[in-house]
Amino acid sequence: MLALQVSTIYYNVIFLKRSIDIQDSVIAFLNENKAIVESKLKNGDAIKVDLLNIQAQVDIETNRKVDLQNSLQKQINLLEYTTGTAAANGRAFDFDMPVRTVGDALSEAQTNNFDFIIAKDRIKQAQDELGITKLINRPSLDLGANVGVKNNYLPNINDPRFNYNAGVSLHIPIYNGGRTKQQIKLAETSVRQNELAIESMVNNYKKDIDQALTDIESNIDRIKNTQGQIEQNRVAQELTASRFKNGVATNLDLTNASTNLQRAEFTRLQYEYQLCIAKLQLANLVGYRYW
């Protein structure tokens, strides 16, 4: 669980860093076109409201960057609190693990996951207690012996002499008011409760594994589908910027083009992040050792 917690924080840091990169590209694009508006304003080809509009958009995107930076610093602080280090120099969602079927993943979880290991130990302990309880009402034969030296023998009471003793005792339970039967019944109930607990755990883990595998597959497909959207919006932004420079596009057109590209890039980033987190969840469920 600790590995999942730390890994999630680490990839949160990467997500926020790359989100800030997207914001920087948006702000840079807007500032480039702001410079164009300032030039046009000097030449009388634009009005002041055009400059104010684009500056307002720059301010909006800058505030979003500040929010992201604030969230990033909180995650870095949490990482340092959890691990003792604030180092998170990665830039990619590079966690990977072999994708399994639900059956294979569940089988691996039952072997490697500590929840299952502990649950099986509980069953074994309950079974051992049941076996011991069943032996309580049986006859038992005890053998005992002691060897050593002893004084106080007359007439020389201070002289130690070799001494030994041995004995045999037979215990035959006759009647204990049904206590043994009740203890056996309680022990059998404990075994059954632990068996039912692990059956319930199997069902829950199967459900969670199935969900994690579904998330992995769906996010892989989503990432593929966003590539064309990003390319289309990037070309549209470049075309709009060129038209704006030549005076045939408005500031609103420019803002829309920038927003569309930003939204598409953020969407892909979110899918990449969700894919990484789904793989971490699957690794945690199956007990995959990556730490």
mmCIF file of C-alpha atoms in Angstrom:
data_model
loop_
_atom_site.group_PDB
_atom_site.id
_atom_site.type_symbol
_atom_site.label_atom_id
_atom_site.label_comp_id
_atom_site.label_asym_id
_atom_site.label_seq_id
_atom_site.Cartn_x
_atom_site.Cartn_y
_atom_site.Cartn_z
ATOM 1 C CA MET A 1 0.000 0.000 0.000
ATOM 2 C CA LEU A 2 2.861 2.380 0.804
ATOM 3 C CA ALA A 3 4.381 1.702 -2.623
ATOM 4 C CA LEU A 4 1.066 2.619 -4.282
ATOM 5 C CA GLN A 5 0.752 5.777 -2.195
ATOM 6 C CA VAL A 6 4.268 7.021 -2.966
ATOM 7 C CA SER A 7 4.030 6.077 -6.650
ATOM 8 C CA THR A 8 0.732 7.924 -7.001
ATOM 9 C CA ILE A 9 2.237 11.060 -5.456
ATOM 10 C CA TYR A 10 5.262 10.771 -7.744
ATOM 11 C CA TYR A 11 3.133 10.547 -10.873
ATOM 12 C CA ASN A 12 0.913 13.362 -9.617
ATOM 13 C CA VAL A 13 4.056 15.509 -9.623
ATOM 14 C CA ILE A 14 4.828 14.464 -13.204
ATOM 15 C CA PHE A 15 1.249 15.181 -14.283
ATOM 16 C CA LEU A 16 1.364 18.688 -12.816
ATOM 17 C CA LYS A 17 4.795 19.431 -14.299
ATOM 18 C CA ARG A 18 3.611 18.482 -17.765
ATOM 19 C CA SER A 19 0.395 20.434 -17.246
ATOM 20 C CA ILE A 20 2.521 23.488 -16.498
ATOM 21 C CA ASP A 21 4.473 22.836 -19.704
ATOM 22 C CA ILE A 22 1.207 22.973 -21.645
ATOM 23 C CA GLN A 23 0.284 26.214 -19.896
ATOM 24 C CA ASP A 24 3.686 27.691 -20.759
ATOM 25 C CA SER A 25 3.154 26.887 -24.438
ATOM 26 C CA VAL A 26 -0.298 28.501 -24.356
ATOM 27 C CA ILE A 27 1.016 31.631 -22.647
ATOM 28 C CA ALA A 28 3.948 31.847 -25.061
ATOM 29 C CA PHE A 29 1.571 31.571 -28.030
ATOM 30 C CA LEU A 30 -0.681 34.293 -26.655
ATOM 31 C CA ASN A 31 2.274 36.576 -25.900
ATOM 32 C CA GLU A 32 3.560 36.169 -29.449
ATOM 33 C CA ASN A 33 0.231 37.313 -30.796
ATOM 34 C CA LYS A 34 0.024 40.049 -28.189
ATOM 35 C CA ALA A 35 3.229 41.454 -29.658
ATOM 36 C CA ILE A 36 1.551 41.403 -33.068
ATOM 37 C CA VAL A 37 -1.440 43.338 -31.681
ATOM 38 C CA GLU A 38 0.882 45.882 -30.065
ATOM 39 C CA SER A 39 2.598 46.394 -33.417
ATOM 40 C CA LYS A 40 -0.729 46.755 -35.178
ATOM 41 C CA LEU A 41 -1.885 49.203 -32.541
ATOM 42 C CA LYS A 42 1.115 51.402 -33.176
ATOM 43 C CA ASN A 43 0.425 51.306 -36.909
ATOM 44 C CA GLY A 44 -3.262 52.082 -36.426
ATOM 45 C CA ASP A 45 -4.391 48.645 -37.675
ATOM 46 C CA ALA A 46 -5.880 47.618 -34.330
ATOM 47 C CA ILE A 47 -7.721 49.169 -31.458
ATOM 48 C CA LYS A 48 -6.836 49.147 -27.780
ATOM 49 C CA VAL A 49 -9.644 46.780 -26.872
ATOM 50 C CA ASP A 50 -7.943 44.101 -29.008
ATOM 51 C CA LEU A 51 -4.841 44.414 -26.863
ATOM 52 C CA LEU A 52 -6.891 44.383 -23.679
ATOM 53 C CA ASN A 53 -8.725 41.269 -24.774
ATOM 54 C CA ILE A 54 -5.595 39.272 -25.497
ATOM 55 C CA GLN A 55 -3.963 40.538 -22.306
ATOM 56 C CA ALA A 56 -6.991 39.334 -20.350
ATOM 57 C CA GLN A 57 -6.581 35.901 -21.889
ATOM 58 C CA VAL A 58 -2.884 35.904 -20.965
ATOM 59 C CA ASP A 59 -3.825 36.778 -17.388
ATOM 60 C CA ILE A 60 -6.375 33.957 -17.249
ATOM 61 C CA GLU A 61 -3.858 31.385 -18.460
ATOM 62 C CA THR A 62 -1.191 32.756 -16.114
ATOM 63 C CA ASN A 63 -3.543 32.347 -13.159
ATOM 64 C CA ARG A 64 -4.180 28.769 -14.205
ATOM 65 C CA LYS A 65 -0.437 28.201 -14.236
ATOM 66 C CA VAL A 66 -0.182 29.642 -10.720
ATOM 67 C CA ASP A 67 -2.888 27.222 -9.550
ATOM 68 C CA LEU A 68 -0.995 24.313 -11.103
ATOM 69 C CA GLN A 69 2.258 25.450 -9.491
ATOM 70 C CA ASN A 70 0.522 25.633 -6.140
ATOM 71 C CA SER A 71 -0.819 22.101 -6.543
ATOM 72 C CA LEU A 72 2.615 20.911 -7.652
ATOM 73 C CA GLN A 73 4.294 22.332 -4.563
ATOM 74 C CA LYS A 74 1.731 20.616 -2.336
ATOM 75 C CA GLN A 75 2.448 17.280 -3.998
ATOM 76 C CA ILE A 76 6.213 17.796 -3.639
ATOM 77 C CA ASN A 77 5.707 18.591 0.041
ATOM 78 C CA LEU A 78 3.645 15.423 0.423
ATOM 79 C CA LEU A 79 6.323 13.406 -1.372
ATOM 80 C CA GLU A 80 8.977 14.752 0.973
ATOM 81 C CA TYR A 81 6.802 14.000 3.994
ATOM 82 C CA THR A 82 6.218 10.433 2.780
ATOM 83 C CA THR A 83 9.716 9.526 1.570
ATOM 84 C CA GLY A 84 12.053 12.088 3.096
ATOM 85 C CA THR A 85 13.050 13.422 -0.318
ATOM 86 C CA ALA A 86 11.515 15.966 -2.661
ATOM 87 C CA ALA A 87 13.329 14.649 -5.736
ATOM 88 C CA ALA A 88 10.965 13.844 -8.599
ATOM 89 C CA ASN A 89 12.920 14.448 -11.781
ATOM 90 C CA GLY A 90 10.924 12.195 -14.102
ATOM 91 C CA ARG A 91 8.879 13.611 -16.949
ATOM 92 C CA ALA A 92 7.103 10.519 -18.276
ATOM 93 C CA PHE A 93 4.453 8.088 -17.098
ATOM 94 C CA ASP A 94 6.945 5.268 -17.468
ATOM 95 C CA PHE A 95 5.484 2.694 -15.080
ATOM 96 C CA ASP A 96 4.688 -0.537 -16.883
ATOM 97 C CA MET A 97 3.895 -4.126 -16.071
ATOM 98 C CA PRO A 98 2.775 -7.187 -18.048
ATOM 99 C CA VAL A 99 -0.949 -7.047 -18.752
ATOM 100 C CA ARG A 100 -2.760 -10.177 -17.561
ATOM 101 C CA THR A 101 -6.153 -11.780 -17.928
ATOM 102 C CA VAL A 102 -8.499 -11.536 -14.954
ATOM 103 C CA GLY A 103 -7.874 -15.187 -14.081
ATOM 104 C CA ASP A 104 -4.084 -14.917 -14.233
ATOM 105 C CA ALA A 105 -4.103 -11.674 -12.232
ATOM 106 C CA LEU A 106 -6.375 -13.148 -9.559
ATOM 107 C CA SER A 107 -4.184 -16.254 -9.290
ATOM 108 C CA GLU A 108 -1.095 -14.086 -8.892
ATOM 109 C CA ALA A 109 -2.856 -11.971 -6.263
ATOM 110 C CA GLN A 110 -3.733 -15.068 -4.236
ATOM 111 C CA THR A 111 -0.054 -16.036 -4.281
ATOM 112 C CA ASN A 112 1.693 -12.679 -3.791
ATOM 113 C CA ASN A 113 -0.724 -10.214 -2.220
ATOM 114 C CA PHE A 114 -0.190 -9.838 1.531
ATOM 115 C CA ASP A 115 -3.939 -9.665 2.188
ATOM 116 C CA PHE A 116 -4.317 -13.194 0.834
ATOM 117 C CA ILE A 117 -1.165 -14.425 2.570
ATOM 118 C CA ILE A 118 -2.433 -13.149 5.930
ATOM 119 C CA ALA A 119 -5.937 -14.539 5.301
ATOM 120 C CA LYS A 120 -4.504 -17.988 4.504
ATOM 121 C CA ASP A 121 -2.401 -17.845 7.662
ATOM 122 C CA ARG A 122 -5.563 -17.126 9.657
ATOM 123 C CA ILE A 123 -7.252 -20.193 8.185
ATOM 124 C CA LYS A 124 -4.209 -22.336 8.955
ATOM 125 C CA GLN A 125 -4.116 -21.033 12.525
ATOM 126 C CA ALA A 126 -7.840 -21.710 12.994
ATOM 127 C CA GLN A 127 -7.429 -25.246 11.597
ATOM 128 C CA ASP A 128 -4.513 -25.915 13.959
ATOM 129 C CA GLU A 129 -6.570 -24.684 16.911
ATOM 130 C CA LEU A 130 -9.417 -26.980 15.839
ATOM 131 C CA GLY A 131 -7.044 -29.937 15.700
ATOM 132 C CA ILE A 132 -5.718 -29.191 19.172
ATOM 133 C CA THR A 133 -9.225 -28.761 20.560
ATOM 134 C CA LYS A 134 -10.267 -32.189 19.271
ATOM 135 C CA LEU A 135 -7.431 -33.778 21.257
ATOM 136 C CA ILE A 136 -8.534 -32.313 24.600
ATOM 137 C CA ASN A 137 -11.002 -35.101 25.456
ATOM 138 C CA ARG A 138 -8.654 -37.985 24.628
ATOM 139 C CA PRO A 139 -6.765 -40.028 27.247
ATOM 140 C CA SER A 140 -3.176 -38.978 27.780
ATOM 141 C CA LEU A 141 -0.157 -40.756 29.196
ATOM 142 C CA ASP A 142 2.527 -38.558 30.795
ATOM 143 C CA LEU A 143 6.048 -39.716 31.554
ATOM 144 C CA GLY A 144 8.344 -37.779 33.891
ATOM 145 C CA ALA A 145 11.835 -38.219 35.298
ATOM 146 C CA ASN A 146 14.360 -36.154 37.278
ATOM 147 C CA VAL A 147 18.061 -36.726 37.895
ATOM 148 C CA GLY A 148 20.356 -34.776 40.234
ATOM 149 C CA VAL A 149 21.926 -34.645 43.715
ATOM 150 C CA LYS A 150 20.290 -34.163 47.133
ATOM 151 C CA ASN A 151 21.449 -33.760 50.744
ATOM 152 C CA ASN A 152 19.664 -34.177 54.121
ATOM 153 C CA TYR A 153 20.208 -37.925 54.211
ATOM 154 C CA LEU A 154 20.881 -39.210 57.725
ATOM 155 C CA PRO A 155 23.299 -39.528 59.316
ATOM 156 C CA ASN A 156 25.457 -37.250 57.097
ATOM 157 C CA ILE A 157 22.902 -34.652 56.221
ATOM 158 C CA ASN A 158 25.374 -32.307 54.541
ATOM 159 C CA ASP A 159 26.753 -34.845 52.069
ATOM 160 C CA PRO A 160 25.126 -34.600 48.593
ATOM 161 C CA ARG A 161 24.109 -37.930 47.091
ATOM 162 C CA PHE A 162 23.044 -38.967 43.608
ATOM 163 C CA ASN A 163 19.289 -38.927 43.363
ATOM 164 C CA TYR A 164 16.649 -39.699 40.758
ATOM 165 C CA ASN A 165 12.949 -40.250 40.394
ATOM 166 C CA ALA A 166 10.612 -41.317 37.611
ATOM 167 C CA GLY A 167 6.889 -41.657 37.186
ATOM 168 C CA VAL A 168 4.014 -42.361 34.854
ATOM 169 C CA SER A 169 0.558 -40.785 34.995
ATOM 170 C CA LEU A 170 -2.525 -41.672 32.973
ATOM 171 C CA HIS A 171 -5.336 -39.110 32.467
ATOM 172 C CA ILE A 172 -8.721 -40.363 31.283
ATOM 173 C CA PRO A 173 -11.386 -37.621 30.889
ATOM 174 C CA ILE A 174 -14.765 -38.909 31.981
ATOM 175 C CA TYR A 175 -17.157 -35.953 31.918
ATOM 176 C CA ASN A 176 -16.740 -32.193 31.446
ATOM 177 C CA GLY A 177 -20.310 -31.076 30.893
ATOM 178 C CA GLY A 178 -20.034 -30.847 27.072
ATOM 179 C CA ARG A 179 -17.372 -28.161 27.238
ATOM 180 C CA THR A 180 -15.131 -29.944 24.722
ATOM 181 C CA LYS A 181 -17.956 -30.209 22.189
ATOM 182 C CA GLN A 182 -18.644 -26.509 22.510
ATOM 183 C CA GLN A 183 -14.973 -25.674 22.077
ATOM 184 C CA ILE A 184 -14.812 -27.849 18.955
ATOM 185 C CA LYS A 185 -17.925 -26.175 17.567
ATOM 186 C CA LEU A 186 -16.440 -22.718 18.195
ATOM 187 C CA ALA A 187 -13.163 -23.739 16.542
ATOM 188 C CA GLU A 188 -15.040 -25.104 13.499
ATOM 189 C CA THR A 189 -17.001 -21.855 13.297
ATOM 190 C CA SER A 190 -13.749 -19.872 13.367
ATOM 191 C CA VAL A 191 -12.367 -21.956 10.493
ATOM 192 C CA ARG A 192 -15.524 -21.440 8.438
ATOM 193 C CA GLN A 193 -15.571 -17.690 9.118
ATOM 194 C CA ASN A 194 -12.002 -17.355 7.874
ATOM 195 C CA GLU A 195 -12.805 -19.437 4.798
ATOM 196 C CA LEU A 196 -15.809 -17.225 4.021
ATOM 197 C CA ALA A 197 -13.651 -14.125 4.523
ATOM 198 C CA ILE A 198 -11.163 -15.274 1.912
ATOM 199 C CA GLU A 199 -13.996 -16.199 -0.484
ATOM 200 C CA SER A 200 -15.376 -12.673 -0.115
ATOM 201 C CA MET A 201 -11.879 -11.275 -0.636
ATOM 202 C CA VAL A 202 -11.519 -13.280 -3.860
ATOM 203 C CA ASN A 203 -14.771 -11.823 -5.198
ATOM 204 C CA ASN A 204 -13.765 -8.260 -4.296
ATOM 205 C CA TYR A 205 -10.316 -8.618 -5.803
ATOM 206 C CA LYS A 206 -11.757 -10.141 -8.975
ATOM 207 C CA LYS A 207 -14.053 -7.125 -9.327
ATOM 208 C CA ASP A 208 -11.223 -4.633 -8.711
ATOM 209 C CA ILE A 209 -8.830 -6.432 -11.073
ATOM 210 C CA ASP A 210 -11.468 -6.519 -13.788
ATOM 211 C CA GLN A 211 -12.034 -2.771 -13.346
ATOM 212 C CA ALA A 212 -8.305 -2.019 -13.457
ATOM 213 C CA LEU A 213 -7.859 -4.039 -16.660
ATOM 214 C CA THR A 214 -10.861 -2.273 -18.206
ATOM 215 C CA ASP A 215 -9.371 1.114 -17.299
ATOM 216 C CA ILE A 216 -6.056 0.131 -18.865
ATOM 217 C CA GLU A 217 -7.626 -0.969 -22.134
ATOM 218 C CA SER A 218 -9.964 2.014 -22.415
ATOM 219 C CA ASN A 219 -7.231 4.569 -21.702
ATOM 220 C CA ILE A 220 -4.936 2.986 -24.288
ATOM 221 C CA ASP A 221 -7.711 3.386 -26.866
ATOM 222 C CA ARG A 222 -8.416 6.976 -25.759
ATOM 223 C CA ILE A 223 -4.775 7.973 -26.096
ATOM 224 C CA LYS A 224 -4.737 6.658 -29.662
ATOM 225 C CA ASN A 225 -7.883 8.592 -30.494
ATOM 226 C CA THR A 226 -6.550 11.919 -29.181
ATOM 227 C CA GLN A 227 -3.499 12.020 -31.442
ATOM 228 C CA GLY A 228 -5.487 13.020 -34.508
ATOM 229 C CA GLN A 229 -7.377 15.675 -32.532
ATOM 230 C CA ILE A 230 -4.142 17.237 -31.324
ATOM 231 C CA GLU A 231 -2.656 17.373 -34.805
ATOM 232 C CA GLN A 232 -5.845 18.883 -36.246
ATOM 233 C CA ASN A 233 -6.012 21.546 -33.527
ATOM 234 C CA ARG A 234 -2.308 22.363 -33.861
ATOM 235 C CA VAL A 235 -2.700 22.961 -37.603
ATOM 236 C CA ALA A 236 -5.839 25.039 -36.935
ATOM 237 C CA GLN A 237 -3.955 27.140 -34.395
ATOM 238 C CA GLU A 238 -1.080 27.789 -36.796
ATOM 239 C CA LEU A 239 -3.530 28.735 -39.551
ATOM 240 C CA THR A 240 -5.495 31.034 -37.243
ATOM 241 C CA ALA A 241 -2.293 32.702 -36.030
ATOM 242 C CA SER A 242 -1.276 33.349 -39.643
ATOM 243 C CA ARG A 243 -4.718 34.732 -40.515
ATOM 244 C CA PHE A 244 -4.671 36.893 -37.372
ATOM 245 C CA LYS A 245 -1.304 38.303 -38.348
ATOM 246 C CA ASN A 246 -2.687 39.169 -41.791
ATOM 247 C CA GLY A 247 -5.793 40.765 -40.315
ATOM 248 C CA VAL A 248 -8.369 38.205 -41.492
ATOM 249 C CA ALA A 249 -8.988 36.534 -38.101
ATOM 250 C CA THR A 250 -10.209 38.040 -34.848
ATOM 251 C CA ASN A 251 -8.853 37.841 -31.355
ATOM 252 C CA LEU A 252 -11.750 35.518 -30.509
ATOM 253 C CA ASP A 253 -10.694 33.155 -33.305
ATOM 254 C CA LEU A 254 -7.186 33.151 -31.900
ATOM 255 C CA THR A 255 -8.375 32.444 -28.371
ATOM 256 C CA ASN A 256 -10.632 29.610 -29.533
ATOM 257 C CA ALA A 257 -7.827 28.002 -31.533
ATOM 258 C CA SER A 258 -5.487 28.180 -28.555
ATOM 259 C CA THR A 259 -8.124 26.812 -26.182
ATOM 260 C CA ASN A 260 -8.974 23.891 -28.482
ATOM 261 C CA LEU A 261 -5.334 22.806 -28.739
ATOM 262 C CA GLN A 262 -4.827 23.237 -25.013
ATOM 263 C CA ARG A 263 -7.927 21.162 -24.261
ATOM 264 C CA ALA A 264 -6.802 18.368 -26.605
ATOM 265 C CA GLU A 265 -3.307 18.238 -25.100
ATOM 266 C CA PHE A 266 -4.686 18.221 -21.560
ATOM 267 C CA THR A 267 -7.091 15.442 -22.516
ATOM 268 C CA ARG A 268 -4.281 13.219 -23.769
ATOM 269 C CA LEU A 269 -2.207 14.026 -20.691
ATOM 270 C CA GLN A 270 -5.093 13.015 -18.440
ATOM 271 C CA TYR A 271 -5.521 9.720 -20.298
ATOM 272 C CA GLU A 272 -1.795 8.986 -19.985
ATOM 273 C CA TYR A 273 -1.991 9.737 -16.270
ATOM 274 C CA GLN A 274 -5.103 7.585 -15.805
ATOM 275 C CA LEU A 275 -3.429 4.716 -17.684
ATOM 276 C CA CYS A 276 -0.413 4.915 -15.389
ATOM 277 C CA ILE A 277 -2.576 4.988 -12.257
ATOM 278 C CA ALA A 278 -4.636 2.020 -13.489
ATOM 279 C CA LYS A 279 -1.416 0.020 -13.941
ATOM 280 C CA LEU A 280 -0.321 0.988 -10.434
ATOM 281 C CA GLN A 281 -3.687 -0.175 -9.086
ATOM 282 C CA LEU A 282 -3.331 -3.495 -10.897
ATOM 283 C CA ALA A 283 0.219 -3.925 -9.582
ATOM 284 C CA ASN A 284 -1.004 -3.288 -6.050
ATOM 285 C CA LEU A 285 -3.845 -5.794 -6.420
ATOM 286 C CA VAL A 286 -1.727 -8.646 -7.782
ATOM 287 C CA GLY A 287 1.182 -8.008 -5.400
ATOM 288 C CA TYR A 288 3.555 -7.112 -8.236
ATOM 289 C CA ARG A 289 6.947 -6.156 -6.769
ATOM 290 C CA TYR A 290 8.336 -3.018 -8.363
ATOM 291 C CA TRP A 291 9.634 -1.188 -5.317
#
